[in-house]
């Protein structure tokens, strides 16, 4: 855009339609795009006119507002974005139509990866997020209907659970070995020219192509320095997942041409085969295709051909030939690490606040992992969580007199209460004593309102 983006005046009204009324969202949280017509799928040189339609921008704003998120480098918040649009929306539309809109550098933020190391997120300014979302809503109509049925990540009406069910079905057919391919730093290594050539196959509007290219090459702010990007599409913007699917669709189509059974969720790819020997052949040929045709790099250390029960896919593992799903041990350990962080004995906050934070974690975790055969595991985790709580409560009593007073108030005999209070054993050992179990029994946890994982799993898996 021309000139500086001025901060909004809080006294200015909001343009009717921006941020007003409910967004039409699907259960997974994504906006449901309009049904694609044959006209919508046919790209033309007027695609940008559709992007800047007021209704499309309003829908994009509702999505950005619902996702909230941190401000980008310019500090503008989602609330301020609505106020800014009330005044400047026509300028924004004109700059997009005339090809003058310039995306700003994104703010770099490193987050830990589940398997170790860090993943760099790029947090765009909220105005750039709005423009990306508006682009996404129109481009999705063009590209998504042509994507492979075996692609599940970041697509309307599809989820990780759908990918897991499909993988389990392939295993029930007798394909009990999996080619588990890991793309090394995929989002950081996307070749811009290769990607743009795939986008241009179905997009004729030069303004849209130029805008996407400018989003790809916008710099990354790190420690106050703007670093120019020659490759990669940083995670954090609404457009990146669609661009990833566009690039990897060539691989999907090649796997379909060869008759393979596979599931892909973004850059997470599993190909199901009947034997290790077949898997090694597939691994070699698919690796060549990815590295030579798409200029991507396969991580040899993390990729493998193995029995499905020994590999992790979307946090789960497929247990055997009957296609049953189990929660992968690494997912359980990550969950326990989060519980440890929330129940550390030196953390601030009253116990009800700790319970509320844990309950949010439990409900979200079970909402995703309830597909697993995990009745015994859920009972074991409930017992472990209760022990963590008993540790926390005893520690917070601080002095021996406080511990004894609490135990007696919960029906423990005085001599037994003082015996535990005067013990020199560690908190973890004390949490397993009869006195601790008597004082902090099932009723105590019910009074606190702690969600039972076993109850939640039983309810969701019924």
PDB file of C-alpha atoms in Angstrom, residues 97-265:
ATOM      1  CA  UNK A  97      -7.007  -4.007  -7.721  1.00  0.00           C
ATOM      2  CA  UNK A  98      -4.159  -1.869  -9.074  1.00  0.00           C
ATOM      3  CA  UNK A  99      -1.390  -4.177  -7.822  1.00  0.00           C
ATOM      4  CA  UNK A 100       0.068  -1.666  -5.354  1.00  0.00           C
ATOM      5  CA  UNK A 101      -0.470  -3.594  -2.130  1.00  0.00           C
ATOM      6  CA  UNK A 102       2.861  -4.416  -0.458  1.00  0.00           C
ATOM      7  CA  UNK A 103       2.850  -7.054   2.313  1.00  0.00           C
ATOM      8  CA  UNK A 104       5.004  -6.158   5.290  1.00  0.00           C
ATOM      9  CA  UNK A 105       7.710  -8.359   6.884  1.00  0.00           C
ATOM     10  CA  UNK A 106       6.400 -10.970   9.304  1.00  0.00           C
ATOM     11  CA  UNK A 107       7.463 -11.286  12.938  1.00  0.00           C
ATOM     12  CA  UNK A 108       9.523 -14.389  13.586  1.00  0.00           C
ATOM     13  CA  UNK A 109       8.617 -16.549  16.581  1.00  0.00           C
ATOM     14  CA  UNK A 110      10.341 -19.865  17.356  1.00  0.00           C
ATOM     15  CA  UNK A 111       8.247 -22.583  18.987  1.00  0.00           C
ATOM     16  CA  UNK A 112       9.459 -26.035  20.127  1.00  0.00           C
ATOM     17  CA  UNK A 113       8.691 -29.028  17.899  1.00  0.00           C
ATOM     18  CA  UNK A 114       7.260 -32.246  19.293  1.00  0.00           C
ATOM     19  CA  UNK A 115      10.247 -34.257  18.070  1.00  0.00           C
ATOM     20  CA  UNK A 116      12.849 -31.778  19.275  1.00  0.00           C
ATOM     21  CA  UNK A 117      14.263 -28.620  17.764  1.00  0.00           C
ATOM     22  CA  UNK A 118      12.322 -25.502  16.883  1.00  0.00           C
ATOM     23  CA  UNK A 119       9.848 -24.426  14.225  1.00  0.00           C
ATOM     24  CA  UNK A 120       9.909 -20.822  13.043  1.00  0.00           C
ATOM     25  CA  UNK A 121       6.499 -19.203  12.785  1.00  0.00           C
ATOM     26  CA  UNK A 122       5.977 -16.014  10.831  1.00  0.00           C
ATOM     27  CA  UNK A 123       3.328 -13.764  12.376  1.00  0.00           C
ATOM     28  CA  UNK A 124       2.037 -11.296   9.755  1.00  0.00           C
ATOM     29  CA  UNK A 125       0.442  -7.953  10.515  1.00  0.00           C
ATOM     30  CA  UNK A 126      -3.310  -8.320  10.972  1.00  0.00           C
ATOM     31  CA  UNK A 127      -4.019  -6.425   7.743  1.00  0.00           C
ATOM     32  CA  UNK A 128      -1.824  -8.861   5.817  1.00  0.00           C
ATOM     33  CA  UNK A 129      -3.656 -11.726   7.539  1.00  0.00           C
ATOM     34  CA  UNK A 130      -6.949 -10.266   6.322  1.00  0.00           C
ATOM     35  CA  UNK A 131      -5.690 -10.015   2.725  1.00  0.00           C
ATOM     36  CA  UNK A 132      -4.314 -13.573   2.870  1.00  0.00           C
ATOM     37  CA  UNK A 133      -7.631 -14.849   4.214  1.00  0.00           C
ATOM     38  CA  UNK A 134      -9.545 -13.036   1.464  1.00  0.00           C
ATOM     39  CA  UNK A 135      -7.232 -14.619  -1.124  1.00  0.00           C
ATOM     40  CA  UNK A 136      -7.608 -18.031   0.486  1.00  0.00           C
ATOM     41  CA  UNK A 137     -11.409 -17.933   0.307  1.00  0.00           C
ATOM     42  CA  UNK A 138     -11.341 -17.430  -3.464  1.00  0.00           C
ATOM     43  CA  UNK A 139      -8.339 -19.624  -4.300  1.00  0.00           C
ATOM     44  CA  UNK A 140      -9.796 -22.509  -2.296  1.00  0.00           C
ATOM     45  CA  UNK A 141     -12.795 -22.590  -4.656  1.00  0.00           C
ATOM     46  CA  UNK A 142     -10.417 -23.017  -7.559  1.00  0.00           C
ATOM     47  CA  UNK A 143      -7.935 -25.529  -6.164  1.00  0.00           C
ATOM     48  CA  UNK A 144      -9.625 -27.605  -3.468  1.00  0.00           C
ATOM     49  CA  UNK A 145     -12.102 -29.523  -5.714  1.00  0.00           C
ATOM     50  CA  UNK A 146      -9.147 -30.809  -7.745  1.00  0.00           C
ATOM     51  CA  UNK A 147      -7.043 -32.008  -4.794  1.00  0.00           C
ATOM     52  CA  UNK A 148      -6.555 -35.712  -4.115  1.00  0.00           C
ATOM     53  CA  UNK A 149      -9.104 -37.561  -1.993  1.00  0.00           C
ATOM     54  CA  UNK A 150      -6.125 -38.794   0.062  1.00  0.00           C
ATOM     55  CA  UNK A 151      -5.121 -35.252   1.096  1.00  0.00           C
ATOM     56  CA  UNK A 152      -6.673 -34.235   4.429  1.00  0.00           C
ATOM     57  CA  UNK A 153      -4.737 -31.341   5.937  1.00  0.00           C
ATOM     58  CA  UNK A 154      -6.241 -27.834   6.077  1.00  0.00           C
ATOM     59  CA  UNK A 155      -9.126 -28.600   3.749  1.00  0.00           C
ATOM     60  CA  UNK A 156     -12.800 -27.716   4.278  1.00  0.00           C
ATOM     61  CA  UNK A 157     -14.819 -30.586   5.692  1.00  0.00           C
ATOM     62  CA  UNK A 158     -11.728 -32.768   6.321  1.00  0.00           C
ATOM     63  CA  UNK A 159      -9.801 -33.482   9.495  1.00  0.00           C
ATOM     64  CA  UNK A 160      -6.935 -35.432  11.023  1.00  0.00           C
ATOM     65  CA  UNK A 161      -9.482 -37.985  12.247  1.00  0.00           C
ATOM     66  CA  UNK A 162     -10.550 -38.613   8.640  1.00  0.00           C
ATOM     67  CA  UNK A 163      -6.917 -39.279   7.679  1.00  0.00           C
ATOM     68  CA  UNK A 164      -6.487 -41.686  10.606  1.00  0.00           C
ATOM     69  CA  UNK A 165      -9.640 -43.615   9.709  1.00  0.00           C
ATOM     70  CA  UNK A 166      -8.481 -43.887   6.088  1.00  0.00           C
ATOM     71  CA  UNK A 167      -5.058 -45.164   7.160  1.00  0.00           C
ATOM     72  CA  UNK A 168      -6.684 -47.742   9.449  1.00  0.00           C
ATOM     73  CA  UNK A 169      -8.845 -48.923   6.530  1.00  0.00           C
ATOM     74  CA  UNK A 170      -5.743 -49.463   4.356  1.00  0.00           C
ATOM     75  CA  UNK A 171      -4.177 -51.529   7.156  1.00  0.00           C
ATOM     76  CA  UNK A 172      -7.300 -53.711   7.374  1.00  0.00           C
ATOM     77  CA  UNK A 173      -6.784 -54.455   3.666  1.00  0.00           C
ATOM     78  CA  UNK A 174      -3.468 -56.104   4.609  1.00  0.00           C
ATOM     79  CA  UNK A 175      -1.081 -53.162   4.151  1.00  0.00           C
ATOM     80  CA  UNK A 176       0.497 -53.389   7.595  1.00  0.00           C
ATOM     81  CA  UNK A 177       3.782 -51.671   6.673  1.00  0.00           C
ATOM     82  CA  UNK A 178       4.094 -47.950   6.215  1.00  0.00           C
ATOM     83  CA  UNK A 179       6.466 -45.694   4.300  1.00  0.00           C
ATOM     84  CA  UNK A 180       6.650 -42.791   6.739  1.00  0.00           C
ATOM     85  CA  UNK A 181       8.153 -39.802   4.904  1.00  0.00           C
ATOM     86  CA  UNK A 182       9.396 -36.736   6.763  1.00  0.00           C
ATOM     87  CA  UNK A 183      10.061 -33.612   4.706  1.00  0.00           C
ATOM     88  CA  UNK A 184      12.951 -31.698   6.214  1.00  0.00           C
ATOM     89  CA  UNK A 185      11.887 -28.174   7.239  1.00  0.00           C
ATOM     90  CA  UNK A 186       9.209 -28.271   4.563  1.00  0.00           C
ATOM     91  CA  UNK A 187       7.719 -24.816   5.085  1.00  0.00           C
ATOM     92  CA  UNK A 188      11.217 -23.277   5.193  1.00  0.00           C
ATOM     93  CA  UNK A 189      12.415 -25.027   2.031  1.00  0.00           C
ATOM     94  CA  UNK A 190       9.597 -24.455  -0.477  1.00  0.00           C
ATOM     95  CA  UNK A 191      11.082 -23.306  -3.781  1.00  0.00           C
ATOM     96  CA  UNK A 192       9.219 -20.139  -4.805  1.00  0.00           C
ATOM     97  CA  UNK A 193       9.574 -20.697  -8.555  1.00  0.00           C
ATOM     98  CA  UNK A 194       8.338 -24.303  -8.384  1.00  0.00           C
ATOM     99  CA  UNK A 195       5.383 -23.254  -6.215  1.00  0.00           C
ATOM    100  CA  UNK A 196       4.414 -20.283  -8.364  1.00  0.00           C
ATOM    101  CA  UNK A 197       4.492 -22.420 -11.513  1.00  0.00           C
ATOM    102  CA  UNK A 198       1.899 -24.713  -9.862  1.00  0.00           C
ATOM    103  CA  UNK A 199      -0.287 -21.772  -8.830  1.00  0.00           C
ATOM    104  CA  UNK A 200      -0.100 -20.286 -12.341  1.00  0.00           C
ATOM    105  CA  UNK A 201      -1.533 -23.475 -13.848  1.00  0.00           C
ATOM    106  CA  UNK A 202      -4.980 -22.420 -12.625  1.00  0.00           C
ATOM    107  CA  UNK A 203      -4.627 -18.690 -11.881  1.00  0.00           C
ATOM    108  CA  UNK A 204      -4.449 -16.280 -14.804  1.00  0.00           C
ATOM    109  CA  UNK A 205      -4.820 -13.017 -12.901  1.00  0.00           C
ATOM    110  CA  UNK A 206      -1.354 -11.431 -12.891  1.00  0.00           C
ATOM    111  CA  UNK A 207      -2.286  -9.236  -9.911  1.00  0.00           C
ATOM    112  CA  UNK A 208      -3.064 -12.306  -7.789  1.00  0.00           C
ATOM    113  CA  UNK A 209       0.121 -14.053  -8.872  1.00  0.00           C
ATOM    114  CA  UNK A 210       2.170 -10.961  -8.090  1.00  0.00           C
ATOM    115  CA  UNK A 211       0.562 -10.568  -4.677  1.00  0.00           C
ATOM    116  CA  UNK A 212       1.244 -14.193  -3.744  1.00  0.00           C
ATOM    117  CA  UNK A 213       4.862 -13.788  -4.843  1.00  0.00           C
ATOM    118  CA  UNK A 214       5.187 -10.660  -2.681  1.00  0.00           C
ATOM    119  CA  UNK A 215       3.787 -12.532   0.326  1.00  0.00           C
ATOM    120  CA  UNK A 216       6.376 -15.265  -0.246  1.00  0.00           C
ATOM    121  CA  UNK A 217       9.293 -12.855  -0.445  1.00  0.00           C
ATOM    122  CA  UNK A 218       8.222 -10.461   2.332  1.00  0.00           C
ATOM    123  CA  UNK A 219      11.023 -10.337   4.898  1.00  0.00           C
ATOM    124  CA  UNK A 220      11.115 -11.856   8.354  1.00  0.00           C
ATOM    125  CA  UNK A 221      11.758  -9.626  11.367  1.00  0.00           C
ATOM    126  CA  UNK A 222      14.128 -11.291  13.839  1.00  0.00           C
ATOM    127  CA  UNK A 223      15.705  -9.371  16.745  1.00  0.00           C
ATOM    128  CA  UNK A 224      14.918  -6.089  15.015  1.00  0.00           C
ATOM    129  CA  UNK A 225      16.544  -7.095  11.715  1.00  0.00           C
ATOM    130  CA  UNK A 226      14.582  -7.780   8.518  1.00  0.00           C
ATOM    131  CA  UNK A 227      15.863 -10.901   6.736  1.00  0.00           C
ATOM    132  CA  UNK A 228      14.910 -11.337   3.070  1.00  0.00           C
ATOM    133  CA  UNK A 229      13.437 -14.737   2.159  1.00  0.00           C
ATOM    134  CA  UNK A 230      14.554 -16.480  -1.028  1.00  0.00           C
ATOM    135  CA  UNK A 231      12.647 -19.709  -0.278  1.00  0.00           C
ATOM    136  CA  UNK A 232       9.972 -21.019   2.068  1.00  0.00           C
ATOM    137  CA  UNK A 233       6.431 -20.065   3.017  1.00  0.00           C
ATOM    138  CA  UNK A 234       6.448 -19.334   6.746  1.00  0.00           C
ATOM    139  CA  UNK A 235       3.816 -20.971   8.923  1.00  0.00           C
ATOM    140  CA  UNK A 236       1.535 -18.514  10.642  1.00  0.00           C
ATOM    141  CA  UNK A 237      -0.373 -16.905   7.770  1.00  0.00           C
ATOM    142  CA  UNK A 238      -3.746 -18.207   6.490  1.00  0.00           C
ATOM    143  CA  UNK A 239      -2.446 -18.761   2.952  1.00  0.00           C
ATOM    144  CA  UNK A 240       0.538 -21.027   3.722  1.00  0.00           C
ATOM    145  CA  UNK A 241      -1.403 -24.316   4.198  1.00  0.00           C
ATOM    146  CA  UNK A 242      -3.185 -23.929   0.854  1.00  0.00           C
ATOM    147  CA  UNK A 243       0.099 -23.149  -0.916  1.00  0.00           C
ATOM    148  CA  UNK A 244       1.600 -26.281   0.651  1.00  0.00           C
ATOM    149  CA  UNK A 245      -1.292 -28.382  -0.646  1.00  0.00           C
ATOM    150  CA  UNK A 246      -0.922 -26.853  -4.120  1.00  0.00           C
ATOM    151  CA  UNK A 247       2.762 -27.773  -4.239  1.00  0.00           C
ATOM    152  CA  UNK A 248       2.334 -31.293  -2.847  1.00  0.00           C
ATOM    153  CA  UNK A 249      -0.666 -32.078  -5.063  1.00  0.00           C
ATOM    154  CA  UNK A 250       1.780 -33.095  -7.795  1.00  0.00           C
ATOM    155  CA  UNK A 251       3.091 -35.798  -5.476  1.00  0.00           C
ATOM    156  CA  UNK A 252      -0.452 -36.895  -4.588  1.00  0.00           C
ATOM    157  CA  UNK A 253      -1.349 -37.269  -8.248  1.00  0.00           C
ATOM    158  CA  UNK A 254       1.834 -39.240  -8.913  1.00  0.00           C
ATOM    159  CA  UNK A 255       1.067 -41.632  -6.035  1.00  0.00           C
ATOM    160  CA  UNK A 256      -2.469 -42.083  -7.376  1.00  0.00           C
ATOM    161  CA  UNK A 257      -1.108 -42.766 -10.869  1.00  0.00           C
ATOM    162  CA  UNK A 258       1.087 -45.513  -9.406  1.00  0.00           C
ATOM    163  CA  UNK A 259      -1.874 -47.036  -7.528  1.00  0.00           C
ATOM    164  CA  UNK A 260      -0.534 -46.435  -4.007  1.00  0.00           C
ATOM    165  CA  UNK A 261      -2.696 -46.242  -0.884  1.00  0.00           C
ATOM    166  CA  UNK A 262      -1.671 -43.215   1.133  1.00  0.00           C
ATOM    167  CA  UNK A 263      -2.755 -40.478   3.523  1.00  0.00           C
ATOM    168  CA  UNK A 264      -1.263 -36.996   3.546  1.00  0.00           C
ATOM    169  CA  UNK A 265      -1.929 -34.347   6.146  1.00  0.00           C
TER     170      UNK A 265
END
